[in-house]
Each structure stands twice: as C-alpha cells, then as structure tokens.
Tab-separated table of C-alpha atoms and ligand atoms in Angstrom:
chain	number	residue	atom	x	y	z
A	20	MET	CA	-22.042	-39.815	-37.791
A	21	LEU	CA	-18.328	-39.488	-37.529
A	22	ALA	CA	-18.575	-37.407	-34.375
A	23	VAL	CA	-20.633	-39.913	-32.664
A	24	THR	CA	-18.101	-43.129	-33.453
A	25	LEU	CA	-14.889	-40.903	-32.362
A	26	ALA	CA	-16.843	-40.163	-29.229
A	27	GLY	CA	-17.442	-43.744	-28.467
A	28	THR	CA	-14.119	-44.882	-29.174
A	29	ALA	CA	-12.616	-42.020	-26.928
A	30	VAL	CA	-14.671	-43.273	-24.037
A	31	ILE	CA	-13.522	-46.870	-24.350
A	32	ALA	CA	-10.102	-46.055	-24.961
A	33	ALA	CA	-9.638	-43.429	-22.393
A	34	CYS	CA	-11.206	-44.596	-19.033
A	35	SER	CA	-8.547	-46.190	-17.740
A	36	VAL	CA	-6.835	-47.208	-14.216
A	37	ASN	CA	-4.490	-44.570	-12.881
A	38	PRO	CA	-1.223	-46.472	-11.312
A	39	ALA	CA	-0.708	-43.428	-9.243
A	40	THR	CA	-4.006	-43.260	-7.676
A	41	GLY	CA	-5.845	-46.706	-8.524
A	42	ASP	CA	-8.965	-44.457	-9.603
A	43	ARG	CA	-10.537	-44.980	-12.856
A	44	GLN	CA	-10.258	-41.871	-14.792
A	45	PHE	CA	-11.782	-40.522	-17.868
A	46	THR	CA	-9.201	-38.313	-19.790
A	47	GLY	CA	-10.559	-38.779	-23.416
A	48	MET	CA	-9.556	-35.225	-24.461
A	49	LEU	CA	-6.223	-35.599	-23.280
A	50	PRO	CA	-4.382	-39.151	-24.081
A	51	MET	CA	-1.202	-39.443	-22.454
A	52	ALA	CA	1.055	-39.232	-25.585
A	53	ASN	CA	-0.119	-35.904	-25.994
A	54	GLU	CA	0.495	-34.426	-22.532
A	55	ALA	CA	4.142	-33.745	-23.306
A	56	ALA	CA	3.403	-31.947	-26.467
A	57	ILE	CA	0.664	-29.652	-24.345
A	58	GLY	CA	3.180	-29.097	-21.667
A	59	ALA	CA	5.703	-27.680	-23.994
A	60	GLN	CA	3.123	-25.508	-25.557
A	61	GLU	CA	1.744	-23.958	-22.512
A	62	HIS	CA	5.319	-24.051	-20.928
A	63	SER	CA	6.363	-21.321	-23.730
A	64	LYS	CA	3.309	-19.190	-22.392
A	65	ILE	CA	4.728	-19.636	-19.082
A	66	GLN	CA	8.044	-18.281	-20.061
A	67	ALA	CA	6.709	-15.642	-21.850
A	68	GLN	CA	4.416	-14.373	-18.871
A	69	PHE	CA	7.117	-14.671	-16.129
A	70	GLY	CA	10.277	-14.166	-18.019
A	71	ASN	CA	13.564	-15.648	-17.754
A	72	PHE	CA	13.764	-18.758	-15.148
A	73	MET	CA	16.260	-18.658	-12.580
A	74	THR	CA	19.734	-20.203	-13.238
A	75	GLY	CA	22.609	-21.076	-11.090
A	76	PRO	CA	22.921	-23.180	-7.590
A	77	VAL	CA	19.637	-22.516	-6.102
A	78	ALA	CA	17.448	-23.369	-9.286
A	79	ASP	CA	19.998	-26.591	-9.607
A	80	TYR	CA	19.451	-27.648	-6.247
A	81	VAL	CA	15.531	-27.393	-6.540
A	82	SER	CA	15.584	-29.720	-10.047
A	83	SER	CA	18.115	-32.100	-8.165
A	84	ILE	CA	15.373	-32.171	-5.451
A	85	GLY	CA	12.924	-32.645	-7.896
A	86	GLN	CA	14.558	-35.507	-9.758
A	87	LYS	CA	14.993	-37.283	-6.462
A	88	VAL	CA	11.276	-37.245	-5.647
A	89	ALA	CA	10.223	-37.735	-9.263
A	90	GLN	CA	12.383	-41.412	-8.942
A	91	ASN	CA	9.858	-42.367	-6.413
A	92	THR	CA	6.562	-42.081	-8.773
A	93	GLU	CA	4.401	-44.479	-10.517
A	94	ARG	CA	4.891	-42.583	-13.433
A	95	THR	CA	8.701	-42.784	-14.424
A	96	ASP	CA	7.910	-42.540	-18.361
A	97	VAL	CA	7.203	-38.946	-17.619
A	98	GLN	CA	10.273	-36.415	-18.402
A	99	TYR	CA	10.164	-34.276	-15.297
A	100	ARG	CA	11.661	-30.524	-15.553
A	101	PHE	CA	11.763	-28.206	-12.561
A	102	TYR	CA	11.778	-24.388	-13.295
A	103	THR	CA	12.410	-21.899	-10.466
A	104	ILE	CA	10.500	-18.528	-11.380
A	105	ASP	CA	12.084	-15.252	-10.185
A	106	SER	CA	9.013	-13.932	-8.747
A	107	PRO	CA	8.097	-12.728	-5.004
A	108	ILE	CA	4.593	-14.404	-4.979
A	109	VAL	CA	4.601	-17.625	-3.071
A	110	ASN	CA	3.489	-20.118	-5.790
A	111	ALA	CA	3.900	-23.350	-7.387
A	112	PHE	CA	2.178	-25.253	-10.204
A	113	ALA	CA	2.488	-28.332	-12.527
A	114	LEU	CA	1.712	-28.488	-16.331
A	115	PRO	CA	0.613	-31.926	-17.955
A	116	GLY	CA	4.190	-33.461	-19.221
A	117	GLY	CA	6.053	-33.354	-15.846
A	118	TYR	CA	6.746	-29.152	-16.257
A	119	ILE	CA	6.883	-28.098	-12.555
A	120	TYR	CA	7.566	-24.506	-11.462
A	121	ILE	CA	8.534	-23.181	-7.988
A	122	SER	CA	8.439	-19.491	-7.064
A	123	ARG	CA	11.690	-17.646	-5.541
A	124	GLY	CA	8.746	-16.494	-2.699
A	125	LEU	CA	8.055	-20.127	-1.951
A	126	LEU	CA	11.796	-20.869	-1.665
A	127	THR	CA	12.158	-18.046	0.930
A	128	LEU	CA	9.178	-19.499	2.982
A	129	ALA	CA	10.226	-23.010	3.045
A	130	ASN	CA	12.723	-24.238	6.306
A	131	SER	CA	14.011	-27.447	4.930
A	132	GLU	CA	14.895	-29.653	2.119
A	133	ALA	CA	12.358	-31.864	3.181
A	134	GLU	CA	9.563	-29.105	3.080
A	135	LEU	CA	11.098	-28.223	-0.527
A	136	ALA	CA	10.757	-32.146	-1.298
A	137	ALA	CA	6.914	-31.871	-0.031
A	138	VAL	CA	5.883	-28.767	-2.326
A	139	LEU	CA	7.567	-30.423	-5.266
A	140	GLY	CA	5.824	-34.157	-4.529
A	141	HIS	CA	2.416	-32.136	-4.384
A	142	GLU	CA	3.110	-30.755	-7.834
A	143	ILE	CA	4.378	-34.107	-8.924
A	144	GLY	CA	1.206	-35.545	-7.408
A	145	HIS	CA	-1.116	-33.101	-9.952
A	146	VAL	CA	1.109	-34.955	-12.862
A	147	THR	CA	0.993	-38.542	-11.642
A	148	GLY	CA	-2.706	-38.022	-10.936
A	149	ARG	CA	-3.592	-36.454	-14.251
A	150	HIS	CA	-5.692	-33.831	-12.658
A	151	ALA	CA	-5.159	-31.285	-15.533
A	152	ALA	CA	-6.104	-34.136	-17.937
A	153	GLU	CA	-9.022	-35.065	-15.957
A	154	ARG	CA	-10.337	-31.348	-15.408
A	155	MET	CA	-9.845	-30.749	-18.850
A	156	SER	CA	-11.635	-33.414	-19.949
A	157	LYS	CA	-14.707	-32.876	-17.828
A	158	GLY	CA	-14.727	-29.288	-18.401
A	159	THR	CA	-14.670	-29.709	-22.137
A	160	LEU	CA	-17.157	-32.540	-22.253
A	161	ALA	CA	-19.623	-30.984	-19.690
A	162	GLY	CA	-19.273	-27.450	-20.651
A	163	LEU	CA	-19.280	-27.333	-24.243
A	164	GLY	CA	-20.860	-30.952	-25.307
A	165	THR	CA	-20.994	-31.809	-29.096
A	166	ALA	CA	-19.166	-28.211	-29.831
A	167	VAL	CA	-15.884	-29.712	-28.506
A	168	LEU	CA	-16.660	-33.249	-30.363
A	169	GLY	CA	-17.163	-31.454	-33.477
A	170	ALA	CA	-13.872	-29.315	-33.086
A	171	ALA	CA	-11.788	-32.571	-32.362
A	172	VAL	CA	-13.324	-33.981	-35.565
A	173	GLY	CA	-12.640	-30.626	-37.612
A	174	GLY	CA	-9.275	-29.232	-36.058
A	175	GLY	CA	-7.969	-32.223	-34.286
A	176	VAL	CA	-6.370	-32.621	-30.696
A	177	ALA	CA	-4.453	-29.172	-31.137
A	178	GLN	CA	-8.028	-27.169	-31.045
A	179	ALA	CA	-9.633	-29.544	-28.635
A	180	ALA	CA	-6.608	-28.805	-26.183
A	181	SER	CA	-6.948	-24.953	-26.583
A	182	VAL	CA	-10.030	-24.970	-25.086
A	183	GLY	CA	-8.800	-26.460	-21.971
A	184	ALA	CA	-5.390	-24.605	-21.847
A	185	ASN	CA	-7.011	-21.786	-19.780
A	186	LEU	CA	-7.794	-24.298	-17.215
A	187	TYR	CA	-4.450	-25.115	-16.210
A	188	LEU	CA	-3.841	-22.438	-14.032
A	189	SER	CA	-7.229	-22.309	-12.663
A	190	SER	CA	-8.010	-24.146	-9.355
A	191	TYR	CA	-8.011	-27.567	-8.548
A	192	SER	CA	-10.924	-29.161	-6.982
A	193	ARG	CA	-10.867	-30.076	-3.041
A	194	SER	CA	-10.392	-33.751	-3.891
A	195	GLN	CA	-7.521	-33.143	-6.285
A	196	GLU	CA	-5.765	-31.159	-3.693
A	197	HIS	CA	-6.019	-33.869	-1.424
A	198	GLN	CA	-5.272	-36.486	-3.753
A	199	SER	CA	-1.982	-34.812	-4.332
A	200	ASP	CA	-1.139	-34.031	-0.615
A	201	GLU	CA	-1.704	-37.828	-0.321
A	202	LEU	CA	0.776	-38.729	-3.467
A	203	GLY	CA	3.164	-35.945	-2.139
A	204	VAL	CA	3.589	-37.379	1.316
A	205	ARG	CA	4.147	-41.118	0.009
A	206	TYR	CA	6.848	-39.819	-2.657
A	207	LEU	CA	8.362	-37.727	0.541
A	208	ALA	CA	8.446	-41.130	2.356
A	209	ARG	CA	9.939	-43.065	-0.582
A	210	ALA	CA	12.545	-40.312	-1.004
A	211	GLY	CA	13.462	-40.753	2.483
A	212	TYR	CA	12.055	-37.328	3.873
A	213	ASN	CA	10.081	-36.777	7.052
A	214	PRO	CA	6.371	-37.433	5.897
A	215	GLN	CA	5.406	-34.610	8.396
A	216	ALA	CA	6.994	-31.888	6.084
A	217	MET	CA	3.616	-31.543	3.987
A	218	ALA	CA	1.938	-30.797	6.949
A	219	ASP	CA	4.449	-28.616	8.348
A	220	PHE	CA	4.889	-26.419	4.975
A	221	LEU	CA	1.204	-26.535	4.595
A	222	SER	CA	1.075	-25.039	8.019
A	223	SER	CA	3.486	-22.471	7.117
A	224	LEU	CA	1.656	-21.347	4.025
A	225	ASP	CA	-1.582	-20.696	6.158
A	226	ALA	CA	0.424	-18.670	8.330
A	227	GLN	CA	1.992	-16.491	5.506
A	228	SER	CA	-1.177	-16.122	3.691
A	229	LYS	CA	-3.040	-14.888	6.980
A	230	LEU	CA	-0.260	-12.362	7.655
A	231	GLU	CA	-0.157	-11.060	3.979
A	232	ALA	CA	-4.176	-10.394	4.355
A	233	LYS	CA	-3.600	-8.679	7.729
A	234	ALA	CA	-0.906	-6.419	5.524
A	235	ALA	CA	-3.729	-6.103	2.971
A	236	GLY	CA	-3.627	-3.642	0.205
A	237	LYS	CA	0.368	-4.038	0.276
A	238	LYS	CA	0.893	-6.633	-2.421
A	239	ALA	CA	-0.512	-6.874	-5.658
A	240	GLY	CA	-3.054	-9.254	-6.023
A	241	GLY	CA	-1.923	-11.900	-8.435
A	242	ALA	CA	-2.259	-15.314	-8.517
A	243	ASN	CA	-0.604	-17.021	-5.132
A	244	TYR	CA	-0.410	-20.533	-4.145
A	245	PHE	CA	-4.004	-20.848	-2.767
A	246	SER	CA	-5.358	-19.545	-5.828
A	247	THR	CA	-4.398	-22.411	-7.681
A	248	HIS	CA	-4.627	-24.879	-4.670
A	249	PRO	CA	-7.274	-24.337	-2.475
A	250	LEU	CA	-6.555	-24.482	1.147
A	251	THR	CA	-9.212	-25.965	3.527
A	252	THR	CA	-9.061	-26.334	7.024
A	253	ASP	CA	-8.737	-30.032	7.118
A	254	ARG	CA	-5.689	-30.038	4.565
A	255	VAL	CA	-3.022	-29.680	7.527
A	256	ARG	CA	-4.749	-31.909	9.598
A	257	GLU	CA	-5.427	-34.547	6.649
A	258	ALA	CA	-1.770	-34.370	5.634
A	259	ARG	CA	-0.454	-34.794	9.337
A	260	ALA	CA	-2.723	-38.032	9.622
A	261	GLU	CA	-1.602	-39.439	6.182
A	262	ALA	CA	2.210	-38.987	7.143
A	263	THR	CA	1.255	-41.387	10.264
A	264	LYS	CA	0.844	-44.302	7.548
A	265	PHE	CA	4.774	-44.372	6.794
A	266	PRO	CA	7.716	-45.177	8.842
A	267	ALA	CA	8.508	-42.323	10.868
A	268	ILE	CA	12.038	-40.642	9.418
A	269	ASN	CA	13.829	-37.817	10.950
A	270	VAL	CA	15.641	-36.341	7.843
A	271	GLU	CA	14.984	-32.750	7.085
A	272	ASN	CA	17.857	-31.745	5.821
A	273	ARG	CA	17.281	-27.928	7.421
A	274	ALA	CA	20.782	-26.947	7.718
A	275	ARG	CA	21.555	-27.668	4.083
A	276	TYR	CA	18.467	-26.064	2.886
A	277	LEU	CA	19.152	-22.810	4.869
A	278	THR	CA	22.665	-22.746	3.504
A	279	GLN	CA	21.058	-23.050	-0.165
A	280	ILE	CA	19.053	-20.194	0.219
A	281	ASN	CA	21.330	-18.096	2.243
A	282	GLY	CA	21.684	-14.599	0.398
A	283	LEU	CA	18.548	-15.415	-2.244
A	284	THR	CA	16.564	-11.916	-3.093
A	285	TYR	CA	13.398	-11.451	-1.061
A	286	GLY	CA	10.365	-9.431	-2.431
A	287	ASP	CA	10.922	-7.599	-5.628
A	288	SER	CA	14.012	-8.189	-7.281
A	289	SER	CA	16.435	-5.840	-9.619
A	290	SER	CA	14.870	-6.880	-12.652
A	291	GLN	CA	11.096	-6.308	-10.933
A	292	GLY	CA	12.059	-2.933	-9.233
A	293	PHE	CA	11.792	-2.161	-5.750
A	294	THR	CA	10.998	0.649	-3.341
A	295	ARG	CA	13.622	1.945	-0.715
A	296	ASP	CA	13.439	5.107	1.190
A	297	ASN	CA	10.586	6.492	-0.793
A	298	ARG	CA	12.134	6.115	-4.048
A	299	PHE	CA	11.519	3.370	-6.741
A	300	TYR	CA	14.220	1.718	-8.228
A	301	HIS	CA	14.707	-0.306	-11.164
A	302	PRO	CA	18.358	-1.334	-11.727
A	303	GLN	CA	17.717	-3.524	-14.707
A	304	MET	CA	16.286	-0.465	-16.480
A	305	GLY	CA	18.637	2.042	-14.838
A	306	PHE	CA	15.902	4.589	-13.626
A	307	THR	CA	14.476	5.822	-10.546
A	308	PHE	CA	12.137	8.232	-9.034
A	309	SER	CA	10.721	9.460	-5.876
A	310	TYR	CA	6.990	9.196	-4.634
A	311	PRO	CA	5.177	11.412	-1.823
A	312	ASN	CA	5.769	10.390	1.734
A	313	GLY	CA	3.122	7.861	3.254
A	314	ALA	CA	2.010	6.617	-0.419
A	315	LYS	CA	1.661	2.759	-0.781
A	316	VAL	CA	3.495	1.109	-3.969
A	317	THR	CA	2.270	-1.773	-5.810
A	318	ASN	CA	4.899	-2.949	-8.510
A	319	GLY	CA	2.741	-4.908	-11.399
A	320	THR	CA	4.200	-6.571	-14.421
A	321	SER	CA	3.394	-3.536	-16.734
A	322	GLN	CA	2.690	-0.478	-14.211
A	323	VAL	CA	3.579	0.837	-10.986
A	324	ALA	CA	0.443	1.753	-9.103
A	325	ILE	CA	1.066	4.455	-6.099
A	326	ASN	CA	-1.971	4.968	-3.528
A	327	HIS	CA	-1.642	8.158	-1.130
A	328	PRO	CA	-4.076	8.175	1.954
A	329	ASN	CA	-5.277	11.154	0.517
A	330	GLY	CA	-7.011	9.521	-2.316
A	331	THR	CA	-4.376	10.703	-4.883
A	332	VAL	CA	-3.320	7.791	-7.232
A	333	ILE	CA	-0.451	7.731	-9.708
A	334	VAL	CA	0.229	5.236	-12.228
A	335	PHE	CA	3.554	4.757	-13.826
A	336	ASP	CA	4.253	2.998	-17.030
A	337	ALA	CA	6.224	3.038	-20.274
A	338	ALA	CA	4.771	3.727	-23.732
A	339	LYS	CA	6.365	3.442	-27.516
A	340	SER	CA	6.493	6.514	-29.403
A	341	SER	CA	9.013	8.107	-32.161
A	342	SER	CA	6.958	11.496	-32.001
A	343	ASP	CA	8.651	14.275	-29.998
A	344	PRO	CA	7.185	15.030	-26.466
A	345	MET	CA	4.284	17.663	-27.592
A	346	THR	CA	3.260	15.769	-30.625
A	347	PHE	CA	3.253	12.623	-28.164
A	348	MET	CA	1.087	14.162	-25.332
A	349	THR	CA	-1.216	16.162	-27.692
A	350	ARG	CA	-1.749	13.829	-30.772
A	351	GLU	CA	-1.295	10.590	-29.437
A	352	TRP	CA	-1.746	10.245	-25.074
A	353	LEU	CA	-4.676	13.001	-25.484
A	354	LYS	CA	-5.640	12.278	-28.908
A	355	GLY	CA	-6.772	15.789	-29.218
A	356	GLN	CA	-8.406	16.237	-26.248
A	357	ASN	CA	-7.583	19.195	-23.608
A	358	THR	CA	-4.649	19.913	-25.596
A	359	GLY	CA	-4.771	23.783	-24.532
A	360	THR	CA	-3.183	22.882	-21.171
A	361	ALA	CA	-0.006	21.046	-22.648
A	362	GLU	CA	3.235	22.599	-21.832
A	363	ALA	CA	6.983	21.434	-22.905
A	364	ILE	CA	9.273	20.516	-19.993
A	365	ASN	CA	12.718	19.065	-19.118
A	366	VAL	CA	13.256	16.474	-16.425
A	367	ASN	CA	16.920	15.920	-15.655
A	368	GLY	CA	18.082	16.277	-19.405
A	369	ASN	CA	15.214	14.323	-20.673
A	370	ARG	CA	12.554	16.290	-23.155
A	371	GLY	CA	9.058	15.878	-21.643
A	372	ALA	CA	5.557	17.553	-21.734
A	373	MET	CA	2.944	17.977	-19.215
A	374	ALA	CA	-0.836	18.476	-19.428
A	375	SER	CA	-3.343	19.221	-16.243
A	376	PHE	CA	-7.169	19.524	-16.549
A	377	SER	CA	-10.214	18.422	-14.245
A	378	GLY	CA	-11.563	15.427	-14.670
A	379	ASN	CA	-13.702	12.564	-12.821
A	380	VAL	CA	-12.487	9.373	-11.676
A	381	SER	CA	-14.960	7.053	-10.478
A	382	GLY	CA	-17.335	9.803	-9.888
A	383	ARG	CA	-15.051	12.122	-7.956
A	384	ALA	CA	-13.827	15.469	-9.098
A	385	VAL	CA	-10.067	15.298	-9.317
A	386	THR	CA	-7.408	17.125	-11.183
A	387	VAL	CA	-5.669	14.910	-13.771
A	388	ARG	CA	-2.054	15.519	-14.791
A	389	LEU	CA	-0.330	13.572	-17.354
A	390	VAL	CA	3.528	13.828	-17.497
A	391	ALA	CA	5.592	12.157	-20.337
A	392	VAL	CA	9.314	11.930	-20.445
A	393	GLU	CA	11.445	10.912	-23.507
A	394	TRP	CA	13.621	8.081	-21.937
A	395	GLN	CA	15.523	7.114	-25.281
A	396	PRO	CA	14.347	7.606	-28.684
A	397	GLY	CA	11.290	5.632	-29.378
A	398	GLN	CA	10.372	5.284	-25.538
A	399	TYR	CA	8.430	7.227	-23.171
A	400	PHE	CA	8.040	6.927	-19.378
A	401	ARG	CA	4.920	8.307	-17.941
A	402	PHE	CA	3.010	9.387	-14.982
A	403	GLN	CA	-0.635	9.472	-14.600
A	404	MET	CA	-1.890	11.414	-11.621
A	405	ALA	CA	-5.484	11.519	-10.308
A	406	ILE	CA	-5.338	14.179	-7.420
A	407	PRO	CA	-8.314	14.980	-5.220
A	408	LYS	CA	-9.239	19.064	-5.097
A	409	ASN	CA	-8.000	19.284	-1.773
A	410	VAL	CA	-4.992	17.996	-1.357
A	411	GLY	CA	-2.846	21.332	-0.223
A	412	SER	CA	-0.239	23.334	-1.630
A	413	SER	CA	2.703	21.041	0.140
A	414	PHE	CA	1.243	18.037	-1.401
A	415	GLU	CA	0.970	19.398	-4.807
A	416	ARG	CA	4.912	20.582	-4.544
A	417	GLU	CA	5.451	16.751	-3.647
A	418	LEU	CA	3.736	15.515	-6.876
A	419	LYS	CA	5.458	18.053	-8.467
A	420	ASP	CA	8.894	16.650	-7.260
A	421	THR	CA	7.481	13.230	-8.156
A	422	ALA	CA	7.160	13.930	-11.797
A	423	TYR	CA	10.505	15.991	-12.069
A	424	SER	CA	12.243	13.091	-9.883
A	425	LEU	CA	12.643	10.471	-12.922
A	426	ARG	CA	16.389	10.213	-13.775
A	427	ARG	CA	19.063	7.790	-14.845
A	428	MET	CA	20.031	5.685	-11.708
A	429	THR	CA	24.000	6.414	-10.927
A	430	SER	CA	26.563	3.655	-11.051
A	431	ALA	CA	27.349	4.397	-7.383
A	432	GLU	CA	23.398	3.601	-6.909
A	433	LYS	CA	23.643	0.469	-9.141
A	434	ASN	CA	26.389	-0.818	-6.669
A	435	SER	CA	24.863	-0.011	-3.212
A	436	VAL	CA	21.067	0.250	-3.577
A	437	LYS	CA	20.507	-3.572	-3.660
A	438	PRO	CA	17.228	-5.489	-3.310
A	439	LYS	CA	16.257	-7.042	0.119
A	440	ARG	CA	18.258	-10.535	0.701
A	441	LEU	CA	17.234	-13.299	3.049
A	442	ILE	CA	19.990	-14.441	5.292
A	443	VAL	CA	20.605	-17.050	7.512
A	444	LEU	CA	21.748	-15.581	10.851
A	445	THR	CA	23.011	-17.993	14.031
A	446	ALA	CA	21.249	-16.638	17.210
A	447	PRO	CA	23.281	-15.460	19.522
A	448	ALA	CA	23.226	-16.345	22.828
A	449	GLY	CA	20.293	-14.391	24.988
A	450	SER	CA	18.128	-14.008	21.748
A	451	THR	CA	14.712	-13.483	21.605
A	452	VAL	CA	12.070	-13.670	19.336
A	453	ALA	CA	12.100	-9.436	19.630
A	454	SER	CA	15.839	-9.053	19.123
A	455	MET	CA	15.875	-11.412	16.136
A	456	ALA	CA	12.648	-9.860	14.569
A	457	SER	CA	14.145	-6.315	15.275
A	458	LYS	CA	16.762	-6.999	12.520
A	459	MET	CA	14.105	-7.571	10.123
A	460	ALA	CA	13.872	-5.313	7.405
A	461	VAL	CA	10.214	-5.586	6.388
A	462	ASP	CA	7.400	-2.802	6.990
A	463	GLY	CA	5.463	-3.407	10.222
A	464	ASN	CA	4.606	-6.698	11.539
A	465	LYS	CA	8.389	-7.691	12.369
A	466	GLN	CA	7.737	-10.286	14.507
A	467	GLU	CA	4.987	-11.859	12.661
A	468	TYR	CA	7.049	-11.922	9.714
A	469	PHE	CA	9.714	-13.444	11.568
A	470	LEU	CA	7.715	-16.011	12.969
A	471	VAL	CA	5.944	-16.807	9.499
A	472	LEU	CA	9.279	-17.217	7.848
A	473	ASN	CA	10.794	-19.325	10.424
A	474	GLY	CA	7.681	-21.878	10.485
A	475	MET	CA	7.424	-20.831	14.139
A	476	ASN	CA	4.363	-20.559	16.580
A	477	ALA	CA	3.960	-17.379	18.947
A	478	SER	CA	4.998	-19.466	21.980
A	479	GLU	CA	7.832	-20.633	20.368
A	480	PRO	CA	11.397	-19.344	21.730
A	481	VAL	CA	14.523	-18.771	19.832
A	482	VAL	CA	17.286	-21.266	20.491
A	483	ALA	CA	20.660	-19.517	20.796
A	484	GLY	CA	23.245	-21.645	18.410
A	485	GLN	CA	20.312	-22.379	15.761
A	486	PRO	CA	19.797	-20.952	12.403
A	487	TYR	CA	17.229	-18.276	11.663
A	488	LYS	CA	16.136	-16.557	8.540
A	489	ILE	CA	15.669	-12.954	8.622
A	490	VAL	CA	15.159	-10.403	5.696
A	491	ILE	CA	18.189	-7.491	5.400
A	492	ASN	CA	18.084	-4.570	3.265
B	21	ZN	ZN1	-2.307	-28.772	-5.565
C-alpha cells in the first residue's frame, strides 16, 4: 500500500508547468531539488571518462559566453557551469542541474561567438526544458513499472536515479531536440546575438558529419554530436524559420571568436597521442613507435588500433605487471598456452619478450605475434599483431621494425613534434579556395575540410583580407 500512496503523491506533485516551455511535464522521479545532486554525481563520472577539463583563456571564454546566455533563461535558479573537454570529437551535452560540456573539436568547427552561444543555448535548453528529467521519468516508469516504485520506496531517490543515469548521454527525442533548438534561438536573441547562428552552426555540423562519413574508417566510433542530438533534415530549416520570429540582430563577433580559438589544438592532443610521418607519438607518456606504411591508425582511449590494407591488424596497449618479461609473456599474457615460441628480446634498452604462433582471427588463418616491452617497473607496453599468411617478407620486416621501434621520445622530439593546430590566416590578395586549402595539413579532401571548417559552401569565394581557419602541423 505504501508504494501506491507514494506513486499517487508523485503524480500530483510533479506534473507541473515548465516555465521555459509552457508544457505540462511529468518529472516525478526527478524533483527539481534533486537535479543539482544528480548532476554533481554524474559530473564526476564525466570527469573520470574524459580526464581533466581544459583550463585557461579558451575555457574561460566559453564559460563567460555560457553565463551570458544563461542569464537570459527562465531558470536563473540553476547554477550553470560550463566545461571544455579536451577531445577532438565534435560534441556538446548537458546534465541536470546546469552542467554543460563542449568539446575542443566543436570549438574548432564553430565560426563565431554567436554560433558558440547557439550551441550553449541549445544545451541550456535541455536543462531548462528538463529533458533529462522528463526522459528519465518516462523511461523508468514505462519500462520498469512497479519495480522502480519498489526501489524508490526501499532505496530512496538515489537508487531510482541510478536507473536513469545511463539515459543522460543517450539521445534526446526528436521533439526534445526541436524544443531545445527553439529555446536556444530564443536565448540567443535575448543575449543580443544573431538568432540565425543556430541554423548556421547546425548546417556546419551536418556538413562536417557528411565529410567524416566520406572519410569513413579514419576516426574511432565514439559518441559524436548527432548520436546525442539527432539531426533531422528539418532541423536546419526549422531553426532558420524560428529565428525570423525575433528582431534581426547582426551581432556575431566572428573576429573576436577566431582570435580566441587561434592556435587551438586540432585533432588528437599531446595527452592523447597522435601520428606524424608514419610514427605514433605520445608526448605526455613520452613514447613513440613506427608503423607500416599505408596503415590507418585509430587512437582509442585505452588502445591504439592499426589496420593495414593487406588485412594485418596491430593493437597497441599497456598492461600492469611486476613480473619479468618472460614470466609476464608465458604465465600472465599467454596463460601457459603456446609458450614454446616465446623468446626474450631487447627493445632499445628495454627488456621484452616475443611470441609467434598460428591462430585464427574471425575465421581467417593468421600468424599471431605478441610483443611485450617492460617500459618501467610494473608497466608493460604490448603489441598484438594478427598477420595474414601471405603478406610477404618485406612487410614482415616492417612489422618487425614496428615492434623494435618502440622507444622514449627525445627531448628534441618533445620540443619539435607537436599536435596539429588550428590557426587563423588572413587571406592574401588573389587567394582562392584551392590556394587556401593547399595549406591544410589534413589527409585528403583538403578543399572539403577547408570549406566545412569555415562554414562555406562550394560556390563561395575566398575574400582577400578576411580571416580563415586552416589546420597546420
Ligand atoms: Zn540536443
């Protein structure tokens, strides 16, 4: 009987009119008072997943624009906090309680302060619209019914909330996206920016994701903007129409924005590791190794995957062990299997072990080669290679070179080998898209990347004397 009573109370108490949207909402499982607590709890998980947030002038600038937009919302009782994540993936997301995140990758894509304000306004819209709360309540009640009510009675709000916690970073509904775009346009206009900036940025996002899809296989899967904020073909058009409901304002602060992001890292950073001239460099951890010519490198959070067109796959990662290399290889990694082939090796002064044997990967006969190198006491770096049978002897030598190329970065390398950067260049007289794009340090599709990065369509000319973003080594 207690559960029934509680449920009845929740329905009456929580179905209220939202001040931002005017909607009647059922947010029974997440009363407003608990939003901040749940946000704080989820925030620590975000920090654990993405590492330290960026600090310094760019992060301060993002925060100042966020606060400016937040002052113009219906929910000024929320303490909004803005964090810049050091990730090359283009993304932004929000947690209940006013926690808002934007990635470095998204900052490199935006072209004005107004577009940055649009993204932050959209995320604020998810908070003021109470979308996470609404989604969580619907999900828990519809999906789990009385079990959740029972949990709420037995374990209280914390347990009920943990059921919904996984939903925060899953995608919003189409109607929630539409509503956040509308709210974002409203906040943009109120904050004194051109309300068309929302449609402009959505259009850039659309172009960027199409270009990424074209260069498919190059990037790790990972959650990008559209996996959390679904794009419908109508979204750009609807945002444009919505903006016409507000007085036209020309303020975009493009020059100021470009000055702020000038010099920002583009792609993987020193703390994530990056490739240059057929080598992988990890300046923060201080190591480098080479890989076979023509291979594609996917830099994940806990491993580096290298795929060669001939079917060879190499996975590089780290492991903890205080055993000597042969014991580590035979007892811990191979767990007593295939140990007859293991041999002790030395890789640039570091003790190691190698083992090769025939195996099967996804139904294909391959040679499996394992290499473990003791990097420092208690820590190993490892290569796992799956090599098709017919790759030839010169490629075999390249693989051997890969294993034996692992070494510490020199101090000269640490000073000279830097991640890619975005810089702002004033177009010289006579510049064209082709001439500007030729300066781009990207692998292929240079003109397309130049156009997408600068929010331009294919027929738009470069104007001499105007600032443009390019990517350099
Ligand atoms: Zn969204």
